[in-house]
CSV table of N, CA and C in Angstrom, one decimal:
chain,number,residue,atom,x,y,z
A,24,MET,N,1.2,-0.9,0.4
A,24,MET,CA,-0.3,0.3,0.0
A,24,MET,C,1.4,1.6,0.0
A,25,GLU,N,0.5,2.6,-0.7
A,25,GLU,CA,1.2,3.1,-0.5
A,25,GLU,C,1.7,4.5,0.8
A,26,SER,N,1.7,5.3,0.7
A,26,SER,CA,2.1,6.4,1.9
A,26,SER,C,1.0,6.8,1.5
A,27,LEU,N,0.2,6.9,3.0
A,27,LEU,CA,-1.4,7.9,2.4
A,27,LEU,C,-0.7,8.9,4.2
A,28,ALA,N,-0.8,9.6,4.1
A,28,ALA,CA,0.4,10.4,4.8
A,28,ALA,C,-0.5,11.9,4.7
A,29,GLY,N,-0.7,12.3,4.6
A,29,GLY,CA,-2.2,13.4,5.6
A,29,GLY,C,-2.8,13.1,5.1
A,30,LYS,N,-3.9,11.8,4.7
A,30,LYS,CA,-5.1,11.4,4.2
A,30,LYS,C,-5.6,11.4,5.8
A,31,TRP,N,-7.0,11.5,5.9
A,31,TRP,CA,-7.4,11.4,6.4
A,31,TRP,C,-8.6,10.4,6.7
A,32,ALA,N,-8.9,8.7,7.6
A,32,ALA,CA,-9.9,8.4,7.1
A,32,ALA,C,-10.6,8.5,8.3
A,33,VAL,N,-12.2,7.9,7.7
A,33,VAL,CA,-12.8,7.5,8.7
A,33,VAL,C,-13.3,6.0,8.4
A,34,VAL,N,-13.0,5.2,10.0
A,34,VAL,CA,-13.5,3.6,9.5
A,34,VAL,C,-14.8,3.9,10.1
A,35,THR,N,-15.9,3.6,10.7
A,35,THR,CA,-17.4,3.1,10.9
A,35,THR,C,-16.9,1.6,11.9
A,36,GLY,N,-17.6,0.7,12.9
A,36,GLY,CA,-17.5,-0.6,13.3
A,36,GLY,C,-15.8,-0.8,13.5
A,37,ALA,N,-14.9,0.3,14.1
A,37,ALA,CA,-13.4,0.5,14.3
A,37,ALA,C,-12.5,-0.3,15.6
A,38,SER,N,-14.0,-1.4,17.0
A,38,SER,CA,-13.3,-0.5,17.5
A,38,SER,C,-14.2,-3.2,17.7
A,39,SER,N,-14.0,-3.8,15.9
A,39,SER,CA,-13.0,-5.7,16.0
A,39,SER,C,-13.4,-6.2,14.7
A,40,GLY,N,-12.7,-6.5,14.5
A,40,GLY,CA,-12.6,-7.7,13.6
A,40,GLY,C,-12.4,-7.0,12.7
A,41,LEU,N,-13.5,-6.1,11.3
A,41,LEU,CA,-12.5,-6.3,10.3
A,41,LEU,C,-12.1,-5.2,9.8
A,42,GLY,N,-13.1,-3.3,10.8
A,42,GLY,CA,-13.0,-2.1,10.5
A,42,GLY,C,-11.5,-2.3,11.6
A,43,ALA,N,-11.7,-2.6,12.6
A,43,ALA,CA,-10.6,-2.8,13.5
A,43,ALA,C,-9.1,-3.5,12.8
A,44,ALA,N,-8.7,-4.2,11.9
A,44,ALA,CA,-6.7,-4.4,11.1
A,44,ALA,C,-7.2,-2.7,10.4
A,45,ILE,N,-8.9,-2.2,9.5
A,45,ILE,CA,-8.4,-1.7,8.3
A,45,ILE,C,-8.4,-0.1,9.0
A,46,ALA,N,-8.6,0.2,10.2
A,46,ALA,CA,-8.6,1.5,10.6
A,46,ALA,C,-7.0,1.2,10.8
A,47,LYS,N,-7.0,0.0,12.3
A,47,LYS,CA,-4.3,0.0,12.6
A,47,LYS,C,-3.8,-0.5,11.1
A,48,ALA,N,-4.3,-0.7,9.8
A,48,ALA,CA,-3.5,-0.4,8.3
A,48,ALA,C,-4.0,0.8,8.2
A,49,LEU,N,-4.6,1.7,8.1
A,49,LEU,CA,-4.7,2.5,7.2
A,49,LEU,C,-3.6,3.6,8.7
A,50,ALA,N,-3.4,3.7,9.6
A,50,ALA,CA,-3.1,4.7,10.1
A,50,ALA,C,-1.6,4.0,10.4
A,51,GLU,N,-1.4,2.2,10.3
A,51,GLU,CA,0.0,2.3,10.1
A,51,GLU,C,0.8,2.8,8.8
A,52,HIS,N,-0.2,3.2,7.2
A,52,HIS,CA,0.5,4.5,6.9
A,52,HIS,C,0.1,5.1,6.4
A,53,GLY,N,0.2,6.0,7.6
A,53,GLY,CA,0.4,7.1,7.3
A,53,GLY,C,-1.0,7.9,7.4
A,54,ALA,N,-2.5,7.2,8.1
A,54,ALA,CA,-3.8,8.3,7.5
A,54,ALA,C,-4.2,8.6,8.3
A,55,HIS,N,-4.5,9.6,8.6
A,55,HIS,CA,-5.1,10.3,10.3
A,55,HIS,C,-6.2,9.1,10.7
A,56,VAL,N,-7.0,9.3,11.3
A,56,VAL,CA,-7.2,7.3,11.3
A,56,VAL,C,-9.1,8.0,12.3
A,57,VAL,N,-9.3,8.7,11.7
A,57,VAL,CA,-10.6,8.5,12.8
A,57,VAL,C,-11.1,7.6,13.3
A,58,GLY,N,-11.8,6.5,13.8
A,58,GLY,CA,-12.5,5.0,13.9
A,58,GLY,C,-13.7,5.5,16.1
A,59,VAL,N,-14.8,5.0,14.3
A,59,VAL,CA,-15.9,5.0,15.5
A,59,VAL,C,-16.3,3.7,15.7
A,60,ALA,N,-17.0,3.8,17.2
A,60,ALA,CA,-17.9,2.2,17.1
A,60,ALA,C,-18.7,2.5,18.5
A,61,ARG,N,-19.7,2.2,18.4
A,61,ARG,CA,-19.8,1.7,19.8
A,61,ARG,C,-19.7,2.0,21.4
A,62,ARG,N,-18.5,0.8,20.8
A,62,ARG,CA,-17.6,0.3,21.9
A,62,ARG,C,-16.3,-0.2,21.1
A,63,PHE,N,-15.5,0.7,21.7
A,63,PHE,CA,-13.5,0.9,21.9
A,63,PHE,C,-13.2,-0.1,22.5
A,64,PRO,N,-12.7,-1.1,22.4
A,64,PRO,CA,-11.3,-1.3,23.3
A,64,PRO,C,-10.2,-0.7,22.4
A,65,VAL,N,-9.3,-1.0,20.4
A,65,VAL,CA,-9.0,-1.1,20.1
A,65,VAL,C,-8.5,0.1,19.7
A,66,GLY,N,-8.9,1.5,20.5
A,66,GLY,CA,-8.7,2.7,19.7
A,66,GLY,C,-7.2,2.9,20.5
A,67,LYS,N,-6.5,2.1,22.1
A,67,LYS,CA,-5.3,2.9,22.0
A,67,LYS,C,-4.0,1.9,20.9
A,68,SER,N,-4.3,1.0,20.0
A,68,SER,CA,-4.0,0.3,19.6
A,68,SER,C,-2.9,1.5,18.6
A,69,ILE,N,-4.7,1.9,18.1
A,69,ILE,CA,-4.5,3.3,16.8
A,69,ILE,C,-3.7,4.4,17.1
A,70,ALA,N,-3.9,4.5,18.5
A,70,ALA,CA,-3.8,6.4,18.1
A,70,ALA,C,-2.4,5.1,18.4
A,71,ALA,N,-1.9,4.3,19.2
A,71,ALA,CA,-0.1,4.0,19.3
A,71,ALA,C,0.3,4.6,17.9
A,72,VAL,N,-0.3,4.3,17.2
A,72,VAL,CA,0.4,4.8,15.6
A,72,VAL,C,0.4,5.7,15.2
A,73,GLY,N,-1.0,6.7,15.8
A,73,GLY,CA,-1.2,8.0,15.1
A,73,GLY,C,-2.3,8.4,14.9
A,74,GLY,N,-2.9,7.0,15.2
A,74,GLY,CA,-4.2,7.8,14.7
A,74,GLY,C,-5.6,8.5,15.9
A,75,ILE,N,-6.1,9.0,15.2
A,75,ILE,CA,-7.3,9.0,16.6
A,75,ILE,C,-8.5,8.7,16.6
A,76,ALA,N,-9.1,8.2,17.9
A,76,ALA,CA,-10.1,7.0,18.3
A,76,ALA,C,-11.4,8.2,19.0
A,77,VAL,N,-12.5,8.3,18.7
A,77,VAL,CA,-13.8,8.2,19.4
A,77,VAL,C,-14.3,7.7,20.0
A,78,ALA,N,-14.4,7.2,20.3
A,78,ALA,CA,-15.5,5.9,20.9
A,78,ALA,C,-17.4,6.4,21.5
A,79,GLY,N,-17.9,5.6,21.3
A,79,GLY,CA,-19.2,6.1,21.5
A,79,GLY,C,-20.3,7.2,20.4
A,80,LEU,N,-19.7,6.9,19.2
A,80,LEU,CA,-20.7,6.7,17.9
A,80,LEU,C,-21.5,5.2,17.9
A,81,ASP,N,-22.7,6.1,17.1
A,81,ASP,CA,-23.3,4.1,17.0
A,81,ASP,C,-24.1,5.3,15.5
A,82,VAL,N,-23.8,4.5,14.8
A,82,VAL,CA,-24.1,5.3,13.1
A,82,VAL,C,-25.6,5.4,13.0
A,83,ARG,N,-26.1,4.6,13.3
A,83,ARG,CA,-27.5,4.7,13.2
A,83,ARG,C,-28.1,5.5,13.9
A,84,ASP,N,-27.3,7.2,15.5
A,84,ASP,CA,-28.1,7.7,14.9
A,84,ASP,C,-27.3,9.3,14.4
A,85,GLU,N,-28.8,9.3,13.8
A,85,GLU,CA,-28.2,10.5,12.6
A,85,GLU,C,-27.0,11.6,12.5
A,86,ARG,N,-27.5,12.6,14.3
A,86,ARG,CA,-28.0,13.8,14.5
A,86,ARG,C,-26.6,13.8,15.3
A,87,ALA,N,-25.9,12.4,15.5
A,87,ALA,CA,-24.2,12.2,16.3
A,87,ALA,C,-23.4,11.8,14.9
A,88,VAL,N,-24.1,11.3,13.7
A,88,VAL,CA,-23.0,10.5,12.5
A,88,VAL,C,-23.4,12.2,12.1
A,89,VAL,N,-23.7,13.6,11.8
A,89,VAL,CA,-24.1,14.7,11.3
A,89,VAL,C,-22.7,15.4,12.2
A,90,GLU,N,-23.0,14.8,13.7
A,90,GLU,CA,-21.9,16.0,14.3
A,90,GLU,C,-19.9,15.5,14.5
A,91,LEU,N,-20.0,14.4,14.4
A,91,LEU,CA,-19.0,13.5,13.7
A,91,LEU,C,-18.4,14.0,12.6
A,92,PHE,N,-18.4,14.2,11.1
A,92,PHE,CA,-18.4,15.1,9.9
A,92,PHE,C,-18.0,16.7,10.4
A,93,GLN,N,-18.7,17.3,11.6
A,93,GLN,CA,-19.3,18.8,10.5
A,93,GLN,C,-17.8,18.7,11.7
A,94,ARG,N,-17.3,18.1,12.3
A,94,ARG,CA,-16.1,17.9,13.3
A,94,ARG,C,-14.8,18.7,12.2
A,95,LEU,N,-15.1,17.3,11.4
A,95,LEU,CA,-13.7,16.4,10.6
A,95,LEU,C,-13.8,17.7,9.3
A,96,ALA,N,-12.4,18.6,9.7
A,96,ALA,CA,-11.9,19.2,8.4
A,96,ALA,C,-11.9,18.7,6.5
A,97,ARG,N,-11.6,17.7,6.6
A,97,ARG,CA,-11.7,17.1,6.1
A,97,ARG,C,-12.1,14.7,5.7
A,98,VAL,N,-12.0,14.5,5.2
A,98,VAL,CA,-11.9,12.7,4.7
A,98,VAL,C,-11.6,13.1,3.7
A,99,ASP,N,-11.3,12.4,3.5
A,99,ASP,CA,-10.4,10.9,1.8
A,99,ASP,C,-10.5,9.8,1.6
A,100,ILE,N,-11.4,9.3,3.5
A,100,ILE,CA,-11.2,8.4,3.2
A,100,ILE,C,-12.6,7.7,4.3
A,101,LEU,N,-13.4,7.0,3.6
A,101,LEU,CA,-14.6,6.0,4.0
A,101,LEU,C,-14.7,4.9,3.9
A,102,VAL,N,-14.2,4.1,5.0
A,102,VAL,CA,-14.4,2.8,5.3
A,102,VAL,C,-16.4,2.2,6.0
A,103,ASN,N,-16.7,2.6,5.6
A,103,ASN,CA,-17.8,2.0,6.8
A,103,ASN,C,-17.7,0.4,6.4
A,104,SER,N,-17.4,0.2,7.9
A,104,SER,CA,-17.4,-1.7,8.0
A,104,SER,C,-18.2,-2.0,9.5
A,105,ALA,N,-19.4,-0.7,9.7
A,105,ALA,CA,-19.7,-0.8,11.0
A,105,ALA,C,-20.9,-2.8,10.9
A,106,GLY,N,-21.4,-3.2,11.7
A,106,GLY,CA,-21.6,-3.9,12.1
A,106,GLY,C,-22.1,-5.7,12.6
A,107,GLY,N,-23.1,-6.6,12.2
A,107,GLY,CA,-23.3,-7.0,13.9
A,107,GLY,C,-23.7,-8.2,12.4
A,108,ALA,N,-24.7,-9.4,13.8
A,108,ALA,CA,-24.9,-10.4,13.3
A,108,ALA,C,-25.6,-11.5,14.4
A,109,ILE,N,-26.4,-12.4,14.2
A,109,ILE,CA,-27.6,-12.4,15.4
A,109,ILE,C,-27.1,-14.5,15.9
A,110,PHE,N,-26.7,-15.1,15.7
A,110,PHE,CA,-26.2,-16.1,16.4
A,110,PHE,C,-26.8,-17.3,16.9
A,111,ARG,N,-28.4,-16.8,16.4
A,111,ARG,CA,-29.3,-18.5,16.8
A,111,ARG,C,-29.7,-18.7,15.5
A,112,PRO,N,-31.2,-19.5,15.7
A,112,PRO,CA,-32.0,-20.3,14.6
A,112,PRO,C,-32.3,-19.3,14.0
A,113,PHE,N,-32.7,-19.0,12.6
A,113,PHE,CA,-33.7,-17.3,11.4
A,113,PHE,C,-34.8,-17.7,12.7
A,114,ILE,N,-35.7,-18.3,13.3
A,114,ILE,CA,-37.0,-18.7,13.4
A,114,ILE,C,-37.2,-18.2,15.1
A,115,ASP,N,-36.2,-17.9,15.6
A,115,ASP,CA,-35.9,-17.0,16.7
A,115,ASP,C,-35.8,-15.8,16.5
A,116,THR,N,-35.5,-15.4,15.9
A,116,THR,CA,-35.1,-14.1,15.6
A,116,THR,C,-35.9,-12.9,15.9
A,117,THR,N,-35.8,-11.8,16.1
A,117,THR,CA,-36.8,-11.1,16.1
A,117,THR,C,-37.4,-9.7,15.1
A,118,VAL,N,-38.4,-9.4,15.1
A,118,VAL,CA,-38.4,-8.4,13.9
A,118,VAL,C,-37.5,-7.3,14.8
A,119,GLU,N,-36.9,-6.7,15.9
A,119,GLU,CA,-36.9,-5.6,16.6
A,119,GLU,C,-35.1,-6.1,16.3
A,120,GLU,N,-34.4,-6.9,16.8
A,120,GLU,CA,-33.2,-7.7,16.1
A,120,GLU,C,-33.0,-6.9,14.4
A,121,LEU,N,-33.9,-7.6,13.9
A,121,LEU,CA,-33.9,-7.4,12.1
A,121,LEU,C,-33.6,-6.0,11.7
A,122,ARG,N,-34.6,-5.0,12.5
A,122,ARG,CA,-34.3,-4.3,12.3
A,122,ARG,C,-33.0,-3.5,12.9
A,123,SER,N,-32.7,-3.8,13.6
A,123,SER,CA,-30.8,-3.2,13.9
A,123,SER,C,-30.1,-3.1,13.0
A,124,LEU,N,-30.3,-4.5,13.0
A,124,LEU,CA,-29.2,-5.2,12.0
A,124,LEU,C,-29.5,-4.2,10.1
A,125,VAL,N,-30.5,-4.4,9.8
A,125,VAL,CA,-30.5,-3.4,8.7
A,125,VAL,C,-29.9,-2.0,9.4
A,126,ASP,N,-30.4,-1.1,10.2
A,126,ASP,CA,-30.3,0.1,10.8
A,126,ASP,C,-28.8,0.3,11.0
A,127,THR,N,-28.1,-0.4,11.3
A,127,THR,CA,-27.5,-1.2,11.3
A,127,THR,C,-25.7,-1.5,10.3
A,128,HIS,N,-25.7,-1.7,9.3
A,128,HIS,CA,-25.5,-2.5,8.2
A,128,HIS,C,-26.1,-0.9,6.9
A,129,ILE,N,-27.2,-0.6,6.3
A,129,ILE,CA,-27.9,0.1,5.9
A,129,ILE,C,-27.6,1.6,6.3
A,130,VAL,N,-28.3,1.5,6.7
A,130,VAL,CA,-28.7,3.2,6.7
A,130,VAL,C,-27.7,3.6,7.7
A,131,GLY,N,-26.7,3.1,8.4
A,131,GLY,CA,-25.5,4.2,10.1
A,131,GLY,C,-24.6,3.2,8.0
A,132,ALA,N,-24.8,3.4,7.4
A,132,ALA,CA,-23.9,3.6,5.5
A,132,ALA,C,-24.0,4.7,5.3
A,133,PHE,N,-25.4,4.5,5.1
A,133,PHE,CA,-26.0,5.6,4.2
A,133,PHE,C,-25.6,7.2,4.7
A,134,LEU,N,-26.2,6.9,6.7
A,134,LEU,CA,-25.8,8.4,7.1
A,134,LEU,C,-23.7,8.9,6.9
A,135,CYS,N,-23.1,7.5,6.8
A,135,CYS,CA,-21.8,8.6,6.3
A,135,CYS,C,-21.8,9.1,6.1
A,136,ALA,N,-22.1,8.1,5.0
A,136,ALA,CA,-21.7,9.3,3.0
A,136,ALA,C,-22.4,10.3,2.7
A,137,ARG,N,-23.7,9.6,3.5
A,137,ARG,CA,-24.1,11.8,3.2
A,137,ARG,C,-23.5,12.3,3.3
A,138,ALA,N,-23.5,12.8,5.3
A,138,ALA,CA,-22.8,13.0,5.9
A,138,ALA,C,-21.6,13.9,5.5
A,139,ALA,N,-21.0,13.3,5.2
A,139,ALA,CA,-19.6,13.6,4.5
A,139,ALA,C,-19.9,14.0,2.7
A,140,PHE,N,-20.7,14.7,1.8
A,140,PHE,CA,-21.0,14.5,0.1
A,140,PHE,C,-21.4,15.9,0.9
A,141,GLN,N,-22.9,16.3,1.9
A,141,GLN,CA,-23.6,17.1,2.7
A,141,GLN,C,-22.7,17.9,3.0
A,142,LEU,N,-21.1,17.5,4.0
A,142,LEU,CA,-20.2,19.0,4.1
A,142,LEU,C,-19.0,19.2,3.3
A,143,GLY,N,-19.7,19.3,2.1
A,143,GLY,CA,-18.3,18.8,0.7
A,143,GLY,C,-17.1,18.2,1.2
A,144,CYS,N,-16.8,17.6,2.2
A,144,CYS,CA,-15.6,16.9,1.9
A,144,CYS,C,-15.0,15.9,1.5
A,145,TRP,N,-16.0,15.8,0.2
A,145,TRP,CA,-14.8,14.7,-1.2
A,145,TRP,C,-15.5,15.4,-2.7
A,146,ARG,N,-16.4,17.0,-2.5
A,146,ARG,CA,-17.1,17.4,-3.9
A,146,ARG,C,-16.1,18.3,-4.6
A,147,ARG,N,-15.3,18.8,-4.2
A,147,ARG,CA,-14.3,20.1,-4.8
A,147,ARG,C,-12.9,18.2,-5.5
A,148,ARG,N,-13.3,17.1,-5.0
A,148,ARG,CA,-12.4,16.7,-5.9
A,148,ARG,C,-14.0,15.5,-6.5
A,149,LEU,N,-15.0,15.7,-6.5
A,149,LEU,CA,-15.2,14.6,-8.0
A,149,LEU,C,-15.6,15.8,-9.1
A,150,ASN,N,-15.1,17.1,-8.3
A,150,ASN,CA,-14.8,18.6,-9.2
A,150,ASN,C,-14.4,18.4,-10.3
A,151,ARG,N,-13.5,18.1,-10.7
A,151,ARG,CA,-12.0,18.2,-10.9
A,151,ARG,C,-12.2,19.0,-12.0
């Protein structure tokens, strides 16, 4: 991977799994990483290699997402990795649990992408 020095990245779902691995890799390659998640035990390892960890963001919360992006001067990379799973038989899954998954996987990704575009984080790059 090429150097990402000076680039700003937002990684959702950065507390574990793929999101944590991506956030760490981006930071190791020079990016300033804003890692967000509802829980954030990996924050110290991201901070140790130059990233910035933001704990406590639920991507399903539109106001919180908009406030996060308003605090950022720019975003060069957005990784929507927030997610979840239900580990029991399908027949035992409730509608509320399904809605929570859809809201995290789909609505959360939409809210983050829309907030970045609305605030002009990428607009100038697209209009070259």
